Amino acid sequence: MRGHKGKIAVITGAAAGIGQAYAQRLAQEGCDIVAADISAATETGKLVEAEGRKFLSCICDVSSQDSVLKLAEDVERTFGRCDILVNNAGIYPRKKFLEMTYEDWRRVMSVNLDAAFFTCRAFVPGMKERGWGRIVNMSSSTFATVVPDYAHYIASKGGIVGFTRALATEMGPFGITVNAIAPSLTRSQGTLSQTPRAGANSMDAEFENLARRQSIPRPEVPEDLVGALAFLTSDDAAFITAQTLYVDGGFVRV
Ligand SMILES: NC(=O)c1ccc[n+]([C@@H]2O[C@H](COP(=O)([O-])OP(=O)(O)OC[C@H]3O[C@@H](n4cnc5c(N)ncnc54)[C@H](O)[C@@H]3O)[C@@H](O)[C@H]2O)c1
């Protein structure tokens, strides 16, 4: 795809799961990669360097503005800029609404939604100055389907759709596109460590149950998402902005 060579991509939550697959794919496209994660992204670093690209692992809690400002300083010092920002870090602790505390609500909102505000405030000014930028935020098919025990999570992922549209409007004149990707239930470190829902005796069974409701009836894996990210961050997608792309085997129809 056109436009990735030599670009600097900052990917949050890139130590594992979908973020790690994103880092590997953008490295294959020719980007140098910054992983911003609360955990050291050692494995991701190996994958990126195997593609011959530079890699920086920043320990960063994206729910803290101070931590994101420190990330921005590290990126500036090492690479001088951020061209592509992928807001991927996210948490999805299941909780029934009637048991949900304000602390539960705020925690999910801060990691899944406030973080996108912090990273965009930090990196968008430089993109605007240079007249080129790509931002991809992670939403979720749960925003468009019937999923219980996720009021905070679904609200945060709906917030991401709104933020994506609003920022796209303001940044369109400056060569910056802002889009979202919405996966279905995807095999990752995070989902594989969850407790299966009633009716499924293992997470594997839960993946299979959900896959049967998709047009393409097999469980989604992180590699299913990387092509969409590569496209949305390329020059080929320069006229596509404010969109939420459901990459979910044909589960949600919009
Ligand atoms: N896996 C799915 O089924 C699925 C479906 C729809 C949307 N998503 C979204 O995709 C994104 C990635 O999901 P995943 O399944 O790969 O998750 P995961 O739990 O496998 O990995 C998430 C990564 O984010 C990091 N992280 C968590 N909190 C952080 C914080 N405060 N600051 C920085 N890093 C932090 C973790 O350390 C981890 O490396 C999330 O935004 C999630 O909501 C996932």
PDB file of C-alpha atoms and ligand atoms in Angstrom:
ATOM      1  CA  MET A   1       0.000   0.000   0.000  1.00  0.00           C
ATOM      2  CA  ARG A   2       1.192   3.530  -0.721  1.00  0.00           C
ATOM      3  CA  GLY A   3       2.405   6.024   1.866  1.00  0.00           C
ATOM      4  CA  HIS A   4       3.780   4.022   4.796  1.00  0.00           C
ATOM      5  CA  LYS A   5       7.519   3.988   4.045  1.00  0.00           C
ATOM      6  CA  GLY A   6       9.485   5.752   6.794  1.00  0.00           C
ATOM      7  CA  LYS A   7       6.376   6.855   8.692  1.00  0.00           C
ATOM      8  CA  ILE A   8       6.339   6.780  12.503  1.00  0.00           C
ATOM      9  CA  ALA A   9       3.385   4.910  14.001  1.00  0.00           C
ATOM     10  CA  VAL A  10       2.434   5.137  17.675  1.00  0.00           C
ATOM     11  CA  ILE A  11       0.244   2.210  18.710  1.00  0.00           C
ATOM     12  CA  THR A  12      -1.231   2.063  22.200  1.00  0.00           C
ATOM     13  CA  GLY A  13      -1.737  -1.324  23.837  1.00  0.00           C
ATOM     14  CA  ALA A  14       0.780  -2.855  21.410  1.00  0.00           C
ATOM     15  CA  ALA A  15       2.405  -5.276  23.888  1.00  0.00           C
ATOM     16  CA  ALA A  16      -0.203  -7.958  23.136  1.00  0.00           C
ATOM     17  CA  GLY A  17      -3.298  -8.956  21.197  1.00  0.00           C
ATOM     18  CA  ILE A  18      -4.616  -6.861  18.339  1.00  0.00           C
ATOM     19  CA  GLY A  19      -2.129  -4.033  19.006  1.00  0.00           C
ATOM     20  CA  GLN A  20       0.800  -6.401  18.562  1.00  0.00           C
ATOM     21  CA  ALA A  21      -0.577  -7.644  15.222  1.00  0.00           C
ATOM     22  CA  TYR A  22      -1.066  -3.991  14.163  1.00  0.00           C
ATOM     23  CA  ALA A  23       2.562  -3.205  15.030  1.00  0.00           C
ATOM     24  CA  GLN A  24       3.849  -6.136  13.001  1.00  0.00           C
ATOM     25  CA  ARG A  25       1.744  -5.230   9.963  1.00  0.00           C
ATOM     26  CA  LEU A  26       2.651  -1.530   9.942  1.00  0.00           C
ATOM     27  CA  ALA A  27       6.319  -2.535  10.274  1.00  0.00           C
ATOM     28  CA  GLN A  28       5.862  -4.793   7.235  1.00  0.00           C
ATOM     29  CA  GLU A  29       4.448  -1.773   5.393  1.00  0.00           C
ATOM     30  CA  GLY A  30       7.617   0.187   6.232  1.00  0.00           C
ATOM     31  CA  CYS A  31       6.751   2.116   9.414  1.00  0.00           C
ATOM     32  CA  ASP A  32       8.920   2.506  12.495  1.00  0.00           C
ATOM     33  CA  ILE A  33       6.871   1.639  15.559  1.00  0.00           C
ATOM     34  CA  VAL A  34       6.323   3.036  19.039  1.00  0.00           C
ATOM     35  CA  ALA A  35       4.444   0.706  21.400  1.00  0.00           C
ATOM     36  CA  ALA A  36       2.770   2.559  24.277  1.00  0.00           C
ATOM     37  CA  ASP A  37       1.642   0.067  26.878  1.00  0.00           C
ATOM     38  CA  ILE A  38       1.552  -0.472  30.641  1.00  0.00           C
ATOM     39  CA  SER A  39       3.582  -3.649  29.964  1.00  0.00           C
ATOM     40  CA  ALA A  40       6.972  -3.895  28.250  1.00  0.00           C
ATOM     41  CA  ALA A  41       6.412  -4.753  24.582  1.00  0.00           C
ATOM     42  CA  THR A  42       9.409  -7.074  24.255  1.00  0.00           C
ATOM     43  CA  GLU A  43       7.729  -9.631  21.971  1.00  0.00           C
ATOM     44  CA  THR A  44       6.340  -6.878  19.749  1.00  0.00           C
ATOM     45  CA  GLY A  45       9.821  -5.349  19.511  1.00  0.00           C
ATOM     46  CA  LYS A  46      11.207  -8.623  18.153  1.00  0.00           C
ATOM     47  CA  LEU A  47       8.463  -8.808  15.506  1.00  0.00           C
ATOM     48  CA  VAL A  48       9.056  -5.202  14.389  1.00  0.00           C
ATOM     49  CA  GLU A  49      12.834  -5.499  14.288  1.00  0.00           C
ATOM     50  CA  ALA A  50      12.540  -8.748  12.301  1.00  0.00           C
ATOM     51  CA  GLU A  51      10.953  -6.569   9.580  1.00  0.00           C
ATOM     52  CA  GLY A  52      14.037  -4.311   9.636  1.00  0.00           C
ATOM     53  CA  ARG A  53      12.198  -1.378  11.248  1.00  0.00           C
ATOM     54  CA  LYS A  54      13.063   0.706  14.327  1.00  0.00           C
ATOM     55  CA  PHE A  55      11.150   0.107  17.535  1.00  0.00           C
ATOM     56  CA  LEU A  56      10.578   2.011  20.765  1.00  0.00           C
ATOM     57  CA  SER A  57       8.742   0.552  23.755  1.00  0.00           C
ATOM     58  CA  CYS A  58       7.304   3.231  26.064  1.00  0.00           C
ATOM     59  CA  ILE A  59       5.761   2.250  29.355  1.00  0.00           C
ATOM     60  CA  CYS A  60       2.682   4.439  29.346  1.00  0.00           C
ATOM     61  CA  ASP A  61      -0.689   4.396  31.073  1.00  0.00           C
ATOM     62  CA  VAL A  62      -2.898   5.973  28.423  1.00  0.00           C
ATOM     63  CA  SER A  63      -5.535   6.862  31.013  1.00  0.00           C
ATOM     64  CA  SER A  64      -3.119   9.383  32.569  1.00  0.00           C
ATOM     65  CA  GLN A  65      -2.512  12.647  30.721  1.00  0.00           C
ATOM     66  CA  ASP A  66       0.899  13.045  32.392  1.00  0.00           C
ATOM     67  CA  SER A  67       1.926   9.595  31.206  1.00  0.00           C
ATOM     68  CA  VAL A  68       0.801  10.407  27.634  1.00  0.00           C
ATOM     69  CA  LEU A  69       2.708  13.726  27.702  1.00  0.00           C
ATOM     70  CA  LYS A  70       5.814  11.779  28.730  1.00  0.00           C
ATOM     71  CA  LEU A  71       5.158   9.372  25.825  1.00  0.00           C
ATOM     72  CA  ALA A  72       4.960  12.335  23.435  1.00  0.00           C
ATOM     73  CA  GLU A  73       8.319  13.633  24.720  1.00  0.00           C
ATOM     74  CA  ASP A  74       9.930  10.201  24.235  1.00  0.00           C
ATOM     75  CA  VAL A  75       8.522   9.936  20.696  1.00  0.00           C
ATOM     76  CA  GLU A  76       9.720  13.470  19.844  1.00  0.00           C
ATOM     77  CA  ARG A  77      13.206  12.765  21.238  1.00  0.00           C
ATOM     78  CA  THR A  78      13.592   9.415  19.427  1.00  0.00           C
ATOM     79  CA  PHE A  79      11.783   9.936  16.114  1.00  0.00           C
ATOM     80  CA  GLY A  80      10.936  13.650  15.963  1.00  0.00           C
ATOM     81  CA  ARG A  81       7.264  13.050  15.081  1.00  0.00           C
ATOM     82  CA  CYS A  82       4.212  10.796  15.030  1.00  0.00           C
ATOM     83  CA  ASP A  83       2.533  10.334  11.639  1.00  0.00           C
ATOM     84  CA  ILE A  84       0.139   7.517  12.474  1.00  0.00           C
ATOM     85  CA  LEU A  85      -1.674   7.151  15.786  1.00  0.00           C
ATOM     86  CA  VAL A  86      -3.571   3.981  16.627  1.00  0.00           C
ATOM     87  CA  ASN A  87      -5.677   4.223  19.775  1.00  0.00           C
ATOM     88  CA  ASN A  88      -5.934   0.525  20.483  1.00  0.00           C
ATOM     89  CA  ALA A  89      -5.393   0.073  24.253  1.00  0.00           C
ATOM     90  CA  GLY A  90      -8.646  -0.923  25.877  1.00  0.00           C
ATOM     91  CA  ILE A  91     -10.151  -2.881  28.731  1.00  0.00           C
ATOM     92  CA  TYR A  92     -13.402  -4.822  28.840  1.00  0.00           C
ATOM     93  CA  PRO A  93     -14.176  -6.027  32.389  1.00  0.00           C
ATOM     94  CA  ARG A  94     -17.670  -7.555  32.414  1.00  0.00           C
ATOM     95  CA  LYS A  95     -20.012  -6.177  35.052  1.00  0.00           C
ATOM     96  CA  LYS A  96     -23.778  -6.172  35.460  1.00  0.00           C
ATOM     97  CA  PHE A  97     -25.153  -2.632  35.399  1.00  0.00           C
ATOM     98  CA  LEU A  98     -26.830  -3.041  38.802  1.00  0.00           C
ATOM     99  CA  GLU A  99     -23.463  -4.001  40.323  1.00  0.00           C
ATOM    100  CA  MET A 100     -21.473  -1.342  38.501  1.00  0.00           C
ATOM    101  CA  THR A 101     -19.892   1.388  40.630  1.00  0.00           C
ATOM    102  CA  TYR A 102     -18.870   4.831  39.454  1.00  0.00           C
ATOM    103  CA  GLU A 103     -15.235   3.690  39.865  1.00  0.00           C
ATOM    104  CA  ASP A 104     -15.881   0.763  37.454  1.00  0.00           C
ATOM    105  CA  TRP A 105     -17.499   3.178  34.998  1.00  0.00           C
ATOM    106  CA  ARG A 106     -14.691   5.774  35.235  1.00  0.00           C
ATOM    107  CA  ARG A 107     -11.922   3.181  34.866  1.00  0.00           C
ATOM    108  CA  VAL A 108     -13.327   1.900  31.564  1.00  0.00           C
ATOM    109  CA  MET A 109     -14.075   5.408  30.319  1.00  0.00           C
ATOM    110  CA  SER A 110     -10.595   6.626  31.195  1.00  0.00           C
ATOM    111  CA  VAL A 111      -8.694   3.809  29.429  1.00  0.00           C
ATOM    112  CA  ASN A 112     -11.042   3.461  26.452  1.00  0.00           C
ATOM    113  CA  LEU A 113     -12.149   7.043  25.804  1.00  0.00           C
ATOM    114  CA  ASP A 114     -10.236   9.691  27.808  1.00  0.00           C
ATOM    115  CA  ALA A 115      -7.023   8.141  26.464  1.00  0.00           C
ATOM    116  CA  ALA A 116      -7.965   8.961  22.869  1.00  0.00           C
ATOM    117  CA  PHE A 117      -8.440  12.591  23.911  1.00  0.00           C
ATOM    118  CA  PHE A 118      -5.018  12.638  25.612  1.00  0.00           C
ATOM    119  CA  THR A 119      -3.123  11.026  22.724  1.00  0.00           C
ATOM    120  CA  CYS A 120      -4.834  13.134  20.068  1.00  0.00           C
ATOM    121  CA  ARG A 121      -4.190  16.346  22.022  1.00  0.00           C
ATOM    122  CA  ALA A 122      -0.534  15.311  22.201  1.00  0.00           C
ATOM    123  CA  PHE A 123       0.039  14.198  18.583  1.00  0.00           C
ATOM    124  CA  VAL A 124      -2.479  16.015  16.365  1.00  0.00           C
ATOM    125  CA  PRO A 125      -0.759  19.455  16.515  1.00  0.00           C
ATOM    126  CA  GLY A 126       2.381  17.997  14.880  1.00  0.00           C
ATOM    127  CA  MET A 127       0.313  16.199  12.221  1.00  0.00           C
ATOM    128  CA  LYS A 128      -1.474  19.454  11.435  1.00  0.00           C
ATOM    129  CA  GLU A 129       1.825  21.345  11.147  1.00  0.00           C
ATOM    130  CA  ARG A 130       3.168  18.748   8.702  1.00  0.00           C
ATOM    131  CA  GLY A 131      -0.121  18.483   6.768  1.00  0.00           C
ATOM    132  CA  TRP A 132      -0.384  14.699   7.022  1.00  0.00           C
ATOM    133  CA  GLY A 133      -1.736  12.339   9.648  1.00  0.00           C
ATOM    134  CA  ARG A 134      -3.681   9.133  10.130  1.00  0.00           C
ATOM    135  CA  ILE A 135      -5.626   8.307  13.285  1.00  0.00           C
ATOM    136  CA  VAL A 136      -7.384   4.996  13.811  1.00  0.00           C
ATOM    137  CA  ASN A 137      -9.427   4.387  16.960  1.00  0.00           C
ATOM    138  CA  MET A 138     -10.755   1.049  18.165  1.00  0.00           C
ATOM    139  CA  SER A 139     -14.497   0.739  18.551  1.00  0.00           C
ATOM    140  CA  SER A 140     -16.358  -2.564  18.848  1.00  0.00           C
ATOM    141  CA  SER A 141     -19.224  -4.514  17.281  1.00  0.00           C
ATOM    142  CA  THR A 142     -20.785  -4.514  20.768  1.00  0.00           C
ATOM    143  CA  PHE A 143     -21.856  -0.919  20.015  1.00  0.00           C
ATOM    144  CA  ALA A 144     -24.166  -2.265  17.302  1.00  0.00           C
ATOM    145  CA  THR A 145     -25.312  -5.601  18.754  1.00  0.00           C
ATOM    146  CA  VAL A 146     -27.048  -7.058  21.824  1.00  0.00           C
ATOM    147  CA  VAL A 147     -24.398  -7.723  24.481  1.00  0.00           C
ATOM    148  CA  PRO A 148     -25.148  -7.660  28.243  1.00  0.00           C
ATOM    149  CA  ASP A 149     -22.907  -6.620  31.174  1.00  0.00           C
ATOM    150  CA  TYR A 150     -21.002  -3.987  29.249  1.00  0.00           C
ATOM    151  CA  ALA A 151     -22.781  -0.639  29.841  1.00  0.00           C
ATOM    152  CA  HIS A 152     -19.482   1.158  30.537  1.00  0.00           C
ATOM    153  CA  TYR A 153     -17.633  -0.567  27.700  1.00  0.00           C
ATOM    154  CA  ILE A 154     -20.317  -0.046  25.065  1.00  0.00           C
ATOM    155  CA  ALA A 155     -20.746   3.588  26.121  1.00  0.00           C
ATOM    156  CA  SER A 156     -16.979   4.088  25.748  1.00  0.00           C
ATOM    157  CA  LYS A 157     -16.930   2.465  22.294  1.00  0.00           C
ATOM    158  CA  GLY A 158     -19.912   4.580  21.194  1.00  0.00           C
ATOM    159  CA  GLY A 159     -17.991   7.587  22.499  1.00  0.00           C
ATOM    160  CA  ILE A 160     -15.098   6.551  20.269  1.00  0.00           C
ATOM    161  CA  VAL A 161     -17.392   6.609  17.222  1.00  0.00           C
ATOM    162  CA  GLY A 162     -18.564  10.126  18.134  1.00  0.00           C
ATOM    163  CA  PHE A 163     -15.054  11.388  18.829  1.00  0.00           C
ATOM    164  CA  THR A 164     -13.823   9.886  15.551  1.00  0.00           C
ATOM    165  CA  ARG A 165     -16.502  11.757  13.585  1.00  0.00           C
ATOM    166  CA  ALA A 166     -15.976  15.048  15.415  1.00  0.00           C
ATOM    167  CA  LEU A 167     -12.180  15.039  15.099  1.00  0.00           C
ATOM    168  CA  ALA A 168     -12.413  14.021  11.434  1.00  0.00           C
ATOM    169  CA  THR A 169     -14.538  17.121  10.792  1.00  0.00           C
ATOM    170  CA  GLU A 170     -12.010  19.470  12.359  1.00  0.00           C
ATOM    171  CA  MET A 171      -8.908  17.820  10.896  1.00  0.00           C
ATOM    172  CA  GLY A 172     -10.159  17.127   7.349  1.00  0.00           C
ATOM    173  CA  PRO A 173      -8.724  20.355   5.912  1.00  0.00           C
ATOM    174  CA  PHE A 174      -5.225  19.498   7.162  1.00  0.00           C
ATOM    175  CA  GLY A 175      -4.511  16.129   5.527  1.00  0.00           C
ATOM    176  CA  ILE A 176      -5.446  14.195   8.655  1.00  0.00           C
ATOM    177  CA  THR A 177      -7.994  11.391   8.494  1.00  0.00           C
ATOM    178  CA  VAL A 178      -9.680   9.889  11.550  1.00  0.00           C
ATOM    179  CA  ASN A 179     -11.439   6.533  11.351  1.00  0.00           C
ATOM    180  CA  ALA A 180     -12.456   3.684  13.633  1.00  0.00           C
ATOM    181  CA  ILE A 181     -12.266  -0.089  13.306  1.00  0.00           C
ATOM    182  CA  ALA A 182     -14.918  -2.214  15.022  1.00  0.00           C
ATOM    183  CA  PRO A 183     -14.072  -5.907  15.455  1.00  0.00           C
ATOM    184  CA  SER A 184     -16.318  -8.691  16.643  1.00  0.00           C
ATOM    185  CA  LEU A 185     -15.168 -11.018  19.452  1.00  0.00           C
ATOM    186  CA  THR A 186     -11.522 -11.608  18.542  1.00  0.00           C
ATOM    187  CA  ARG A 187      -9.081 -14.129  19.976  1.00  0.00           C
ATOM    188  CA  SER A 188      -6.514 -12.120  21.971  1.00  0.00           C
ATOM    189  CA  GLN A 189      -4.674 -12.304  25.273  1.00  0.00           C
ATOM    190  CA  GLY A 190      -7.486 -10.290  26.845  1.00  0.00           C
ATOM    191  CA  THR A 191     -10.488 -12.246  25.556  1.00  0.00           C
ATOM    192  CA  LEU A 192      -8.839 -15.649  26.021  1.00  0.00           C
ATOM    193  CA  SER A 193      -8.340 -14.903  29.720  1.00  0.00           C
ATOM    194  CA  GLN A 194     -12.030 -14.069  30.276  1.00  0.00           C
ATOM    195  CA  THR A 195     -14.522 -16.318  32.051  1.00  0.00           C
ATOM    196  CA  PRO A 196     -16.935 -17.854  29.524  1.00  0.00           C
ATOM    197  CA  ARG A 197     -20.542 -16.675  29.642  1.00  0.00           C
ATOM    198  CA  ALA A 198     -23.299 -18.967  30.862  1.00  0.00           C
ATOM    199  CA  GLY A 199     -24.063 -21.466  28.104  1.00  0.00           C
ATOM    200  CA  ALA A 200     -20.422 -21.848  27.052  1.00  0.00           C
ATOM    201  CA  ASN A 201     -18.089 -24.036  29.095  1.00  0.00           C
ATOM    202  CA  SER A 202     -14.905 -22.567  27.653  1.00  0.00           C
ATOM    203  CA  MET A 203     -13.861 -19.432  25.830  1.00  0.00           C
ATOM    204  CA  ASP A 204     -13.271 -21.613  22.760  1.00  0.00           C
ATOM    205  CA  ALA A 205     -16.961 -22.601  22.886  1.00  0.00           C
ATOM    206  CA  GLU A 206     -17.944 -18.947  23.254  1.00  0.00           C
ATOM    207  CA  PHE A 207     -15.854 -18.015  20.215  1.00  0.00           C
ATOM    208  CA  GLU A 208     -17.520 -20.791  18.206  1.00  0.00           C
ATOM    209  CA  ASN A 209     -21.039 -19.776  19.348  1.00  0.00           C
ATOM    210  CA  LEU A 210     -20.512 -16.206  18.243  1.00  0.00           C
ATOM    211  CA  ALA A 211     -18.828 -17.194  14.985  1.00  0.00           C
ATOM    212  CA  ARG A 212     -21.960 -19.093  13.965  1.00  0.00           C
ATOM    213  CA  ARG A 213     -23.824 -15.739  13.867  1.00  0.00           C
ATOM    214  CA  GLN A 214     -21.310 -14.197  11.446  1.00  0.00           C
ATOM    215  CA  SER A 215     -21.520 -14.493   7.645  1.00  0.00           C
ATOM    216  CA  ILE A 216     -18.016 -15.950   7.745  1.00  0.00           C
ATOM    217  CA  PRO A 217     -18.543 -18.545  10.475  1.00  0.00           C
ATOM    218  CA  ARG A 218     -15.130 -18.841  12.092  1.00  0.00           C
ATOM    219  CA  PRO A 219     -13.702 -16.997  15.134  1.00  0.00           C
ATOM    220  CA  GLU A 220     -12.001 -13.684  14.395  1.00  0.00           C
ATOM    221  CA  VAL A 221      -8.247 -13.404  14.995  1.00  0.00           C
ATOM    222  CA  PRO A 222      -6.064 -10.251  15.190  1.00  0.00           C
ATOM    223  CA  GLU A 223      -4.657 -10.942  11.704  1.00  0.00           C
ATOM    224  CA  ASP A 224      -8.194 -10.384  10.318  1.00  0.00           C
ATOM    225  CA  LEU A 225      -7.922  -6.721  11.349  1.00  0.00           C
ATOM    226  CA  VAL A 226      -4.482  -5.735  10.106  1.00  0.00           C
ATOM    227  CA  GLY A 227      -5.416  -5.217   6.444  1.00  0.00           C
ATOM    228  CA  ALA A 228      -8.089  -2.682   7.409  1.00  0.00           C
ATOM    229  CA  LEU A 229      -5.550  -0.783   9.523  1.00  0.00           C
ATOM    230  CA  ALA A 230      -2.947  -0.832   6.737  1.00  0.00           C
ATOM    231  CA  PHE A 231      -5.524   0.519   4.269  1.00  0.00           C
ATOM    232  CA  LEU A 232      -6.922   3.250   6.535  1.00  0.00           C
ATOM    233  CA  THR A 233      -3.415   4.514   7.348  1.00  0.00           C
ATOM    234  CA  SER A 234      -2.255   4.514   3.695  1.00  0.00           C
ATOM    235  CA  ASP A 235      -2.310   7.274   1.082  1.00  0.00           C
ATOM    236  CA  ASP A 236      -4.906   5.193  -0.777  1.00  0.00           C
ATOM    237  CA  ALA A 237      -7.430   6.023   1.970  1.00  0.00           C
ATOM    238  CA  ALA A 238      -6.748   9.785   1.905  1.00  0.00           C
ATOM    239  CA  PHE A 239     -10.425  10.596   1.113  1.00  0.00           C
ATOM    240  CA  ILE A 240     -11.922   8.233   3.699  1.00  0.00           C
ATOM    241  CA  THR A 241     -12.544   9.815   7.070  1.00  0.00           C
ATOM    242  CA  ALA A 242     -15.054   9.825   9.972  1.00  0.00           C
ATOM    243  CA  GLN A 243     -15.972   6.201   9.229  1.00  0.00           C
ATOM    244  CA  THR A 244     -16.356   3.169  11.471  1.00  0.00           C
ATOM    245  CA  LEU A 245     -15.356   0.034   9.607  1.00  0.00           C
ATOM    246  CA  TYR A 246     -16.889  -3.174  10.971  1.00  0.00           C
ATOM    247  CA  VAL A 247     -14.307  -5.896  10.399  1.00  0.00           C
ATOM    248  CA  ASP A 248     -16.289  -8.772  11.846  1.00  0.00           C
ATOM    249  CA  GLY A 249     -16.928 -11.493   9.288  1.00  0.00           C
ATOM    250  CA  GLY A 250     -20.256  -9.911   8.333  1.00  0.00           C
ATOM    251  CA  PHE A 251     -21.805  -9.844  11.813  1.00  0.00           C
ATOM    252  CA  VAL A 252     -23.011  -6.222  11.992  1.00  0.00           C
ATOM    253  CA  ARG A 253     -24.720  -4.629   8.972  1.00  0.00           C
ATOM    254  CA  VAL A 254     -24.804  -0.839   8.747  1.00  0.00           C
TER     255      VAL A 254
HETATM  256  N1  LIG B   1     -10.589  -8.763  21.369  1.00  0.00           N
HETATM  257  C1  LIG B   1     -11.854  -8.459  21.084  1.00  0.00           C
HETATM  258  O1  LIG B   1     -12.764  -9.305  21.049  1.00  0.00           O
HETATM  259  C2  LIG B   1     -12.223  -7.040  20.779  1.00  0.00           C
HETATM  260  C3  LIG B   1     -13.459  -6.782  20.161  1.00  0.00           C
HETATM  261  C4  LIG B   1     -13.815  -5.461  19.898  1.00  0.00           C
HETATM  262  C5  LIG B   1     -12.951  -4.430  20.219  1.00  0.00           C
HETATM  263  N2  LIG B   1     -11.752  -4.713  20.793  1.00  0.00           N
HETATM  264  C6  LIG B   1     -10.870  -3.595  21.143  1.00  0.00           C
HETATM  265  O2  LIG B   1      -9.594  -3.801  20.578  1.00  0.00           O
HETATM  266  C7  LIG B   1      -8.597  -3.258  21.434  1.00  0.00           C
HETATM  267  C8  LIG B   1      -7.536  -4.309  21.736  1.00  0.00           C
HETATM  268  O3  LIG B   1      -8.158  -5.423  22.358  1.00  0.00           O
HETATM  269  P1  LIG B   1      -7.360  -6.772  22.679  1.00  0.00           P
HETATM  270  O4  LIG B   1      -8.392  -7.827  22.767  1.00  0.00           O
HETATM  271  O5  LIG B   1      -6.217  -6.929  21.775  1.00  0.00           O
HETATM  272  O6  LIG B   1      -6.862  -6.469  24.163  1.00  0.00           O
HETATM  273  P2  LIG B   1      -5.739  -7.236  25.052  1.00  0.00           P
HETATM  274  O7  LIG B   1      -6.255  -7.202  26.452  1.00  0.00           O
HETATM  275  O8  LIG B   1      -5.367  -8.547  24.459  1.00  0.00           O
HETATM  276  O9  LIG B   1      -4.501  -6.237  24.912  1.00  0.00           O
HETATM  277  C9  LIG B   1      -4.645  -4.907  25.340  1.00  0.00           C
HETATM  278  C10 LIG B   1      -3.300  -4.267  25.547  1.00  0.00           C
HETATM  279  O10 LIG B   1      -3.569  -2.959  26.086  1.00  0.00           O
HETATM  280  C11 LIG B   1      -2.718  -2.753  27.199  1.00  0.00           C
HETATM  281  N3  LIG B   1      -3.335  -1.805  28.117  1.00  0.00           N
HETATM  282  C12 LIG B   1      -4.384  -2.015  28.962  1.00  0.00           C
HETATM  283  N4  LIG B   1      -4.615  -0.918  29.689  1.00  0.00           N
HETATM  284  C13 LIG B   1      -3.714   0.018  29.304  1.00  0.00           C
HETATM  285  C14 LIG B   1      -3.442   1.348  29.700  1.00  0.00           C
HETATM  286  N5  LIG B   1      -4.143   1.954  30.686  1.00  0.00           N
HETATM  287  N6  LIG B   1      -2.433   2.013  29.090  1.00  0.00           N
HETATM  288  C15 LIG B   1      -1.707   1.419  28.120  1.00  0.00           C
HETATM  289  N7  LIG B   1      -1.908   0.151  27.713  1.00  0.00           N
HETATM  290  C16 LIG B   1      -2.899  -0.539  28.294  1.00  0.00           C
HETATM  291  C17 LIG B   1      -2.517  -4.131  27.812  1.00  0.00           C
HETATM  292  O11 LIG B   1      -1.348  -4.180  28.618  1.00  0.00           O
HETATM  293  C18 LIG B   1      -2.424  -5.009  26.569  1.00  0.00           C
HETATM  294  O12 LIG B   1      -1.100  -5.109  26.086  1.00  0.00           O
HETATM  295  C19 LIG B   1      -9.341  -2.736  22.672  1.00  0.00           C
HETATM  296  O13 LIG B   1      -9.592  -1.362  22.519  1.00  0.00           O
HETATM  297  C20 LIG B   1     -10.643  -3.510  22.641  1.00  0.00           C
HETATM  298  O14 LIG B   1     -11.687  -2.839  23.300  1.00  0.00           O
HETATM  299  C21 LIG B   1     -11.370  -5.992  21.086  1.00  0.00           C
END
